[in-house]
């Protein structure tokens, strides 16, 4: 899969910081990321509302989230080919248009079936926003500054799970459920107009051969696998046939794609990128990190709402210290990663996350909010020091023509790991709660604490691969496209 890198400016080549042009491009991508990520979390707090408005079951209402996720998974693998064929600007703007149209249709849905269908259209647009946005940012900043630019993208990625419940609670409680979708319209129109003005449109396009076999294997494979994973929430176990069968079918299709991709000359997604040692180590670390992060993110609001009796809005506010902590360290970690490599930051960040999550292993029904807020703040500091440096490490050593495949690969991993983390933690929590006799608030808090132990263990596992991340400045690919020089470790 090949794409031609847009010409870089002298500022982009030499300046250690981010120049005005690069920041303007970053603003375009952040607008798209805000819409895509917020809509994933906002809908989560509207499930009860959908059940009441459309007189439907919890299982049917859950498809408003599941359908969106499956659509994301199906289109993400197309990102690399689409940008090579049509250009990043055209693909990005088309994705924005589809997302906005889907949002408008969702707001005017007349039953649960139409809402699910329109959510899938929305997901088809949103699926390419993040991978294509990462391509745009990486090319605008250049490999020498990928850490700094990824820190900009990381703000909506980390704040989405926190701001989503707050925004959703406010809109549903004080306006109407329609506005959790309509709010995307002005943001989307602004993003479309801004993209047309700011993004360069003179990049060369190629006519890469389209890997139909790869598409028929990977996109359905991811969607079916994640459908099985998502079904575990309703089933309460991973051992049910409705969970195991689609997971097995999806896994077979994914394995078949891996075999096909390693044999083919121009596969839909170039898995030979895993021969890049830094990329491979980063992806392993990133996978465990995301499973723990998204799993734990699910637990925080459920504890505050289910055990402490707080409103959705208040639960969102109580989780806000995590976002504050991340905003403090993320810009610093991004700039310093470009200078000294990601290893030291990621290791320190993971330790801070483990400390912050560790406090939640001892939850009670009356644990001080000051203590929990402090723990979330420490965890946020760790998030800001680890998440984006990992993404930077994954992309910094890639040659220009590999950025598209690398970005797509990172987003496939992100979507899959997030779904697995949410499902695993949900099933464990449901099992812990089901075993309570009697089901008192104190016992329920203990069940949450036991579930947080799993999240802490998953985060601790990240320390092993993270130990091998570069601890010096990453050597990037030279402008003429030659492979990067070996990275000195330790």
Coordinates of C-alpha atoms in Angstrom, one line a residue:
X1 CA 0.0 0.0 0.0
X2 CA 1.6 3.2 -1.0
X3 CA 0.9 6.9 -0.7
X4 CA 3.0 9.9 -1.5
X5 CA 3.8 12.2 1.4
X6 CA 2.8 15.8 0.9
X7 CA 5.6 18.2 0.5
X8 CA 6.8 19.5 3.9
X9 CA 7.5 23.0 4.7
X10 CA 10.9 24.2 6.0
X11 CA 9.3 24.9 9.3
X12 CA 8.1 21.4 9.6
X13 CA 11.5 20.1 8.8
X14 CA 13.6 22.1 11.2
X15 CA 11.5 23.6 14.0
X16 CA 11.5 21.6 17.3
X17 CA 8.0 22.9 18.2
X18 CA 4.8 22.9 16.3
X19 CA 4.5 25.8 13.8
X20 CA 1.2 27.7 13.2
X21 CA 0.4 25.7 10.0
X22 CA 0.7 22.4 11.7
X23 CA -1.5 23.5 14.6
X24 CA -4.1 24.6 12.2
X25 CA -4.1 21.2 10.6
X26 CA -4.2 19.7 14.1
X27 CA -7.4 21.7 14.9
X28 CA -9.1 20.1 11.9
X29 CA -8.4 16.6 13.1
X30 CA -9.3 17.4 16.7
X31 CA -12.7 18.6 15.6
X32 CA -13.3 15.3 13.9
X33 CA -12.0 13.2 16.8
X34 CA -14.2 15.1 19.3
X35 CA -17.3 14.1 17.3
X36 CA -16.3 10.5 16.8
X37 CA -15.2 9.8 20.4
X38 CA -17.9 11.8 22.2
X39 CA -20.6 10.0 20.2
X40 CA -19.3 6.7 21.4
X41 CA -19.6 7.6 25.1
X42 CA -22.6 10.0 24.9
X43 CA -24.9 7.2 23.6
X44 CA -23.9 5.0 26.6
X45 CA -25.8 7.2 29.0
X46 CA -28.9 7.4 26.8
X47 CA -29.7 3.7 26.9
X48 CA -32.5 4.0 29.4
X49 CA -33.9 7.0 27.5
X50 CA -34.0 4.9 24.3
X51 CA -35.8 2.1 26.0
X52 CA -38.5 4.5 27.2
X53 CA -38.9 6.6 24.1
X54 CA -39.0 3.7 21.7
X55 CA -40.7 1.2 24.1
X56 CA -38.0 -1.4 23.5
X57 CA -35.8 -3.8 25.5
X58 CA -32.4 -3.1 26.9
X59 CA -30.9 -5.6 24.4
X60 CA -32.4 -3.8 21.4
X61 CA -31.4 -0.4 22.8
X62 CA -27.8 -1.7 23.2
X63 CA -27.6 -2.1 19.4
X64 CA -27.3 1.7 19.1
X65 CA -23.9 1.3 20.6
X66 CA -23.0 -2.1 19.2
X67 CA -24.1 -1.2 15.6
X68 CA -21.9 1.9 15.7
X69 CA -18.9 -0.2 16.9
X70 CA -19.4 -2.8 14.2
X71 CA -19.6 -0.2 11.5
X72 CA -16.3 1.4 12.8
X73 CA -14.6 -2.0 12.7
X74 CA -15.8 -2.7 9.2
X75 CA -14.5 0.5 7.6
X76 CA -11.2 1.2 9.5
X77 CA -9.3 -1.4 7.4
X78 CA -10.2 0.5 4.3
X79 CA -8.5 3.7 5.4
X80 CA -5.0 3.0 4.0
X81 CA -6.3 2.0 0.5
X82 CA -8.9 4.8 0.4
X83 CA -6.3 7.5 1.2
X84 CA -3.9 6.2 -1.5
X85 CA -6.6 6.1 -4.1
X86 CA -8.5 9.3 -3.3
X87 CA -6.2 11.4 -1.1
X88 CA -6.4 12.0 2.7
X89 CA -8.3 15.3 2.3
X90 CA -11.0 13.8 0.2
X91 CA -11.4 10.8 2.4
X92 CA -11.4 12.8 5.6
X93 CA -14.0 15.3 4.3
X94 CA -16.2 12.5 3.0
X95 CA -16.1 10.8 6.4
X96 CA -17.1 14.1 8.0
X97 CA -20.1 14.5 5.7
X98 CA -21.2 10.9 6.3
X99 CA -20.9 11.4 10.0
X100 CA -23.0 14.6 10.0
X101 CA -25.7 13.1 7.8
X102 CA -25.8 10.1 10.1
X103 CA -26.1 12.4 13.1
X104 CA -29.1 14.3 11.6
X105 CA -30.8 11.1 10.7
X106 CA -30.3 9.6 14.2
X107 CA -31.9 12.7 15.7
X108 CA -35.1 12.1 13.6
X109 CA -35.2 8.3 14.1
X110 CA -38.8 7.1 14.5
X111 CA -38.1 3.7 16.1
X112 CA -35.2 1.7 17.5
X113 CA -34.6 -0.1 14.2
X114 CA -34.1 3.2 12.3
X115 CA -31.9 4.6 15.0
X116 CA -29.6 1.5 14.9
X117 CA -29.4 1.8 11.0
X118 CA -28.6 5.5 11.2
X119 CA -26.0 4.8 13.9
X120 CA -24.3 2.4 11.6
X121 CA -24.2 5.0 8.9
X122 CA -22.7 7.4 11.4
X123 CA -20.1 4.7 12.3
X124 CA -19.2 4.2 8.7
X125 CA -18.2 7.9 8.6
X126 CA -16.7 8.0 12.0
X127 CA -14.6 4.9 11.4
X128 CA -12.1 6.6 9.1
X129 CA -11.9 9.9 11.0
X130 CA -9.3 8.7 13.5
X131 CA -7.0 6.7 11.3
X132 CA -7.0 9.3 8.5
X133 CA -6.7 12.1 11.0
X134 CA -3.6 10.4 12.4
X135 CA -2.1 10.2 8.9
X136 CA -2.8 13.8 8.3
X137 CA -1.2 14.8 11.6
X138 CA 1.9 12.6 11.1
X139 CA 2.6 13.9 7.7
X140 CA 2.0 17.6 8.7
X141 CA 4.4 17.4 11.7
X142 CA 6.9 15.0 10.3
X143 CA 8.5 12.1 12.2
X144 CA 10.7 14.3 14.3
X145 CA 7.6 15.9 15.9
X146 CA 5.2 13.1 16.0
X147 CA 5.1 13.0 19.8
X148 CA 4.2 16.6 20.0
X149 CA 1.4 16.3 17.5
X150 CA 0.0 13.1 18.9
X151 CA -0.2 14.9 22.3
X152 CA -2.7 17.3 20.6
X153 CA -4.8 14.3 19.3
X154 CA -4.6 12.7 22.7
X155 CA -6.7 15.3 24.4
X156 CA -10.1 14.3 22.8
X157 CA -9.1 10.6 23.1
X158 CA -8.6 10.8 26.8
X159 CA -11.3 13.3 27.6
X160 CA -14.0 11.7 25.5
X161 CA -14.8 8.9 28.0
X162 CA -15.0 11.6 30.7
X163 CA -16.8 14.4 28.9
X164 CA -19.2 12.1 27.2
X165 CA -21.3 11.2 30.2
X166 CA -21.3 14.8 31.4
X167 CA -22.5 16.1 28.1
X168 CA -25.0 13.3 27.6
X169 CA -26.4 13.8 31.1
X170 CA -26.8 17.6 30.5
X171 CA -28.5 17.2 27.1
X172 CA -30.8 14.4 28.1
X173 CA -31.8 16.0 31.4
X174 CA -32.2 19.6 30.3
X175 CA -32.8 19.5 26.6
X176 CA -33.8 16.2 24.8
X177 CA -32.2 13.1 23.6
X178 CA -32.2 14.4 20.0
X179 CA -29.5 16.8 20.9
X180 CA -26.9 14.2 21.7
X181 CA -26.9 13.8 17.9
X182 CA -27.8 17.3 16.7
X183 CA -24.9 18.8 18.6
X184 CA -22.6 17.1 16.0
X185 CA -24.1 19.2 13.2
X186 CA -22.6 22.6 13.9
X187 CA -19.3 21.0 14.9
X188 CA -19.3 18.9 11.8
X189 CA -20.1 21.7 9.4
X190 CA -17.3 23.8 11.0
X191 CA -14.9 20.8 10.6
X192 CA -16.0 20.4 6.9
X193 CA -15.5 24.1 6.0
X194 CA -12.3 24.3 8.0
X195 CA -10.9 21.1 6.3
X196 CA -11.7 22.5 2.8
X197 CA -9.7 25.6 3.7
X198 CA -6.8 24.2 5.7
X199 CA -5.9 20.8 4.4
X200 CA -3.7 20.6 1.3
X201 CA -5.3 19.2 -1.7
X202 CA -2.3 18.8 -4.0
X203 CA -1.0 15.5 -2.8
X204 CA -0.4 12.8 -5.4
X205 CA -2.8 9.9 -5.7
X206 CA -2.1 6.5 -6.9
X207 CA -4.2 3.7 -8.2
X208 CA -3.3 0.8 -5.9
X209 CA -4.8 -2.6 -6.7
X210 CA -7.8 -3.2 -4.4
X211 CA -7.4 -6.3 -2.2
X212 CA -11.0 -7.7 -2.4
X213 CA -10.0 -11.0 -0.7
X214 CA -8.4 -9.1 2.2
X215 CA -11.5 -6.9 2.5
X216 CA -13.8 -9.9 2.5
X217 CA -11.7 -11.5 5.3
X218 CA -10.7 -8.6 7.6
X219 CA -13.7 -6.3 7.7
X220 CA -16.3 -9.0 8.3
X221 CA -13.8 -10.8 10.6
X222 CA -13.4 -7.8 12.8
X223 CA -17.1 -7.0 12.9
X224 CA -18.2 -10.5 13.6
X225 CA -15.5 -11.0 16.3
X226 CA -16.4 -7.8 18.0
X227 CA -20.1 -8.7 17.8
X228 CA -19.4 -11.8 19.7
X229 CA -17.3 -9.9 22.3
X230 CA -20.1 -7.3 22.7
X231 CA -22.7 -10.1 23.1
X232 CA -20.9 -11.2 26.3
X233 CA -22.4 -8.1 28.1
X234 CA -25.9 -9.3 27.6
X235 CA -25.1 -13.0 28.1
X236 CA -23.0 -12.3 31.2
X237 CA -20.4 -14.8 30.2
X238 CA -18.0 -15.6 27.4
X239 CA -19.1 -19.3 27.4
X240 CA -22.5 -18.7 25.8
X241 CA -23.0 -20.0 22.2
X242 CA -24.1 -16.5 21.1
X243 CA -20.7 -15.2 22.2
X244 CA -18.4 -18.1 21.3
X245 CA -19.7 -18.8 17.8
X246 CA -19.3 -15.3 16.3
X247 CA -16.0 -14.9 18.1
X248 CA -14.7 -18.1 16.6
X249 CA -16.0 -17.3 13.1
X250 CA -14.4 -13.8 13.3
X251 CA -11.1 -15.2 14.6
X252 CA -11.0 -17.7 11.7
X253 CA -11.5 -14.9 9.2
X254 CA -8.9 -12.7 10.9
X255 CA -6.3 -15.5 10.9
X256 CA -7.1 -16.2 7.2
X257 CA -6.5 -12.5 6.5
X258 CA -3.2 -12.6 8.3
X259 CA -2.1 -15.6 6.2
X260 CA -3.3 -13.9 3.0
X261 CA -1.7 -10.6 3.9
X262 CA 1.7 -12.1 4.6
X263 CA 1.7 -13.9 1.2
X264 CA 0.2 -11.1 -0.9
X265 CA 2.2 -8.4 -2.6
X266 CA -0.2 -5.5 -1.9
X267 CA -2.6 -6.6 0.9
X268 CA -5.3 -4.4 2.3
X269 CA -3.2 -3.9 5.4
X270 CA 0.6 -4.5 5.4
X271 CA 1.3 -6.7 8.4
X272 CA 5.0 -6.8 7.5
X273 CA 5.2 -3.6 9.5
X274 CA 5.5 -5.9 12.5
X275 CA 9.1 -6.6 11.4
X276 CA 9.7 -3.1 12.8
X277 CA 10.7 -3.9 16.4
X278 CA 9.6 -0.7 17.9
X279 CA 6.2 -0.9 16.3
X280 CA 5.7 -4.5 17.5
X281 CA 6.7 -3.7 21.1
X282 CA 4.5 -0.7 21.1
X283 CA 1.4 -2.5 19.7
X284 CA 1.8 -5.2 22.4
X285 CA 2.0 -2.6 25.2
X286 CA -0.8 -0.6 23.7
X287 CA -3.1 -3.5 23.5
X288 CA -2.9 -4.4 27.2
X289 CA -3.0 -0.7 28.1
X290 CA -6.2 -0.1 26.2
X291 CA -8.0 -3.2 27.5
X292 CA -7.3 -2.0 31.1
X293 CA -8.0 1.7 30.3
X294 CA -11.4 1.2 28.6
X295 CA -12.4 -1.5 31.1
X296 CA -11.6 0.7 34.1
X297 CA -13.3 3.7 32.4
X298 CA -16.5 1.6 32.4
X299 CA -16.3 1.0 36.2
X300 CA -15.9 4.5 37.5
X301 CA -19.3 5.9 36.5
X302 CA -21.1 2.6 37.4
X303 CA -19.7 2.7 40.9
X304 CA -20.7 6.4 41.5
X305 CA -24.2 5.8 40.0
X306 CA -24.9 2.2 41.2
X307 CA -23.3 2.2 44.6
X308 CA -23.2 5.9 45.7
X309 CA -26.5 6.9 44.1
X310 CA -25.1 9.8 42.1
X311 CA -26.7 11.2 38.9
X312 CA -25.1 10.6 35.5
X313 CA -24.0 14.3 35.4
X314 CA -22.4 14.1 38.9
X315 CA -20.7 10.8 38.1
X316 CA -19.1 12.5 35.1
X317 CA -17.9 15.4 37.2
X318 CA -16.4 13.0 39.8
X319 CA -14.3 11.4 37.1
X320 CA -13.1 14.7 35.8
X321 CA -9.8 14.8 37.8
X322 CA -8.5 12.1 35.6
X323 CA -8.8 14.4 32.6
X324 CA -7.2 17.3 34.4
X325 CA -4.2 15.1 35.3
X326 CA -3.9 14.0 31.7
X327 CA -4.0 17.5 30.3
X328 CA -1.1 18.5 32.6
X329 CA 1.3 15.8 31.5
X330 CA 0.3 15.1 28.0
X331 CA 1.8 18.2 26.3
X332 CA 5.0 17.8 28.2
X333 CA 5.3 14.0 27.5
X334 CA 4.6 14.7 23.8
X335 CA 7.4 17.2 23.4
X336 CA 9.9 15.3 25.5
X337 CA 9.1 12.0 23.7
X338 CA 10.4 13.6 20.5
X339 CA 13.7 14.4 22.2
X340 CA 14.4 11.4 24.5
X341 CA 12.1 8.6 23.3
X342 CA 9.0 7.1 24.9
X343 CA 10.4 4.5 27.2
X344 CA 11.0 6.5 30.4
X345 CA 7.6 8.3 30.1
X346 CA 5.6 5.2 29.4
X347 CA 7.1 3.2 32.2
X348 CA 6.6 6.1 34.7
X349 CA 3.1 6.6 33.4
X350 CA 2.1 3.0 33.8
X351 CA 3.3 3.0 37.4
X352 CA 1.3 6.1 38.1
X353 CA -1.8 4.5 36.5
X354 CA -1.3 1.4 38.6
X355 CA -1.1 3.5 41.8
X356 CA -4.2 5.4 40.9
X357 CA -6.2 2.3 40.0
X358 CA -4.8 0.5 43.1
X359 CA -6.8 2.8 45.4
X360 CA -10.0 1.6 43.8
X361 CA -9.3 -2.0 44.8
X362 CA -10.3 -1.1 48.3
X363 CA -13.6 0.6 47.5
X364 CA -16.2 0.9 50.2
X365 CA -19.8 2.3 50.1
X366 CA -18.5 5.5 51.7
X367 CA -15.0 5.9 50.5
X368 CA -13.9 9.6 50.5
X369 CA -14.5 11.4 47.3
X370 CA -11.3 13.3 48.0
X371 CA -9.3 10.1 48.1
X372 CA -10.9 8.8 44.9
X373 CA -10.5 12.2 43.2
X374 CA -6.8 12.2 44.1
X375 CA -6.4 8.7 42.8
X376 CA -8.1 9.6 39.5
X377 CA -5.8 12.6 39.2
X378 CA -2.7 10.5 39.7
X379 CA -4.1 8.0 37.1
X380 CA -4.7 10.9 34.7
X381 CA -1.1 12.0 35.1
X382 CA 0.0 8.5 34.1
X383 CA -2.4 8.5 31.2
X384 CA -1.0 11.7 29.8
X385 CA 2.6 10.3 30.1
X386 CA 1.9 6.9 28.5
X387 CA -0.9 6.8 25.9
X388 CA 0.3 9.2 23.3
X389 CA 4.0 8.4 23.6
X390 CA 3.0 4.9 22.8
X391 CA 1.2 6.0 19.7
X392 CA 4.1 8.2 18.7
X393 CA 6.5 5.3 19.1
X394 CA 4.4 3.2 16.8
X395 CA 4.5 5.8 14.0
X396 CA 7.8 7.6 14.4
X397 CA 10.1 5.0 12.8
X398 CA 7.8 4.4 9.7
X399 CA 8.7 5.5 6.3
X400 CA 6.4 8.0 4.6
X401 CA 4.7 5.4 2.5
X402 CA 4.0 3.2 5.5
X403 CA 2.3 5.9 7.7
X404 CA -1.2 5.0 6.2
X405 CA -0.9 1.3 7.0
X406 CA 0.6 2.1 10.4
X407 CA -2.1 4.5 11.4
X408 CA -4.8 2.0 10.2
X409 CA -3.1 -0.8 12.2
X410 CA -3.0 1.3 15.4
X411 CA -6.7 2.1 15.0
X412 CA -7.7 -1.5 14.4
X413 CA -5.9 -2.5 17.6
X414 CA -7.4 0.4 19.5
X415 CA -11.0 -0.5 18.5
X416 CA -10.5 -4.2 19.2
X417 CA -8.8 -3.7 22.5
X418 CA -11.4 -1.2 23.7
X419 CA -14.2 -3.6 22.9
X420 CA -12.4 -6.5 24.6
X421 CA -11.6 -4.4 27.7
X422 CA -15.2 -3.2 28.1
X423 CA -16.6 -6.7 27.6
X424 CA -14.1 -8.5 29.9
X425 CA -14.6 -6.0 32.7
X426 CA -18.4 -6.0 32.3
X427 CA -18.6 -9.8 32.5
X428 CA -16.3 -9.9 35.6
X429 CA -18.3 -7.2 37.3
X430 CA -21.6 -8.8 36.5
X431 CA -20.3 -12.1 37.9
X432 CA -19.1 -10.4 41.1
X433 CA -22.3 -8.6 41.7
X434 CA -24.4 -11.7 41.0
X435 CA -22.6 -13.6 43.8
X436 CA -23.4 -11.1 46.5
X437 CA -25.4 -12.4 49.4
X438 CA -27.0 -10.2 50.6
X439 CA -26.6 -7.4 47.9
X440 CA -25.8 -4.5 50.3
X441 CA -24.1 -1.3 49.1
X442 CA -21.0 -2.3 51.1
X443 CA -20.9 -5.7 49.3
X444 CA -21.5 -4.1 45.9
X445 CA -18.6 -1.7 46.5
X446 CA -16.4 -4.7 47.3
X447 CA -17.5 -6.4 44.1
X448 CA -16.3 -3.3 42.2
X449 CA -13.0 -3.4 44.2
X450 CA -12.4 -7.0 43.2
X451 CA -13.1 -6.1 39.5
X452 CA -10.6 -3.2 39.7
X453 CA -8.0 -5.8 40.7
X454 CA -8.2 -7.2 37.2
X455 CA -7.6 -3.8 35.7
X456 CA -4.6 -3.2 37.9
X457 CA -3.1 -6.6 36.8
X458 CA -3.6 -5.8 33.1
X459 CA -1.9 -2.4 33.6
X460 CA 1.0 -4.1 35.5
X461 CA 1.4 -6.5 32.6
X462 CA 2.1 -3.5 30.3
X463 CA 5.4 -2.9 32.2
X464 CA 7.0 -6.0 30.6
X465 CA 6.8 -5.0 27.0
X466 CA 7.1 -1.3 27.9
X467 CA 10.5 -2.0 29.4
X468 CA 11.8 -2.6 25.9
X469 CA 10.6 0.6 24.4
X470 CA 13.3 3.0 23.2
X471 CA 14.7 5.2 26.0
X472 CA 16.6 7.5 23.7
X473 CA 15.4 9.6 20.8
X474 CA 13.9 7.4 18.1
X475 CA 15.8 7.4 14.8
X476 CA 13.3 8.2 12.2
X477 CA 13.2 7.4 8.5
X478 CA 15.3 9.7 6.4
X479 CA 13.5 12.1 3.9
X480 CA 14.6 10.0 1.0
X481 CA 12.5 7.1 2.3
X482 CA 15.4 4.9 3.6
X483 CA 14.6 2.8 6.6
X484 CA 15.3 4.3 10.0
X485 CA 18.6 3.6 11.7
X486 CA 18.6 1.1 14.5
X487 CA 17.4 2.6 17.8
X488 CA 19.8 2.3 20.7
X489 CA 18.1 0.8 23.8
X490 CA 18.7 1.9 27.4

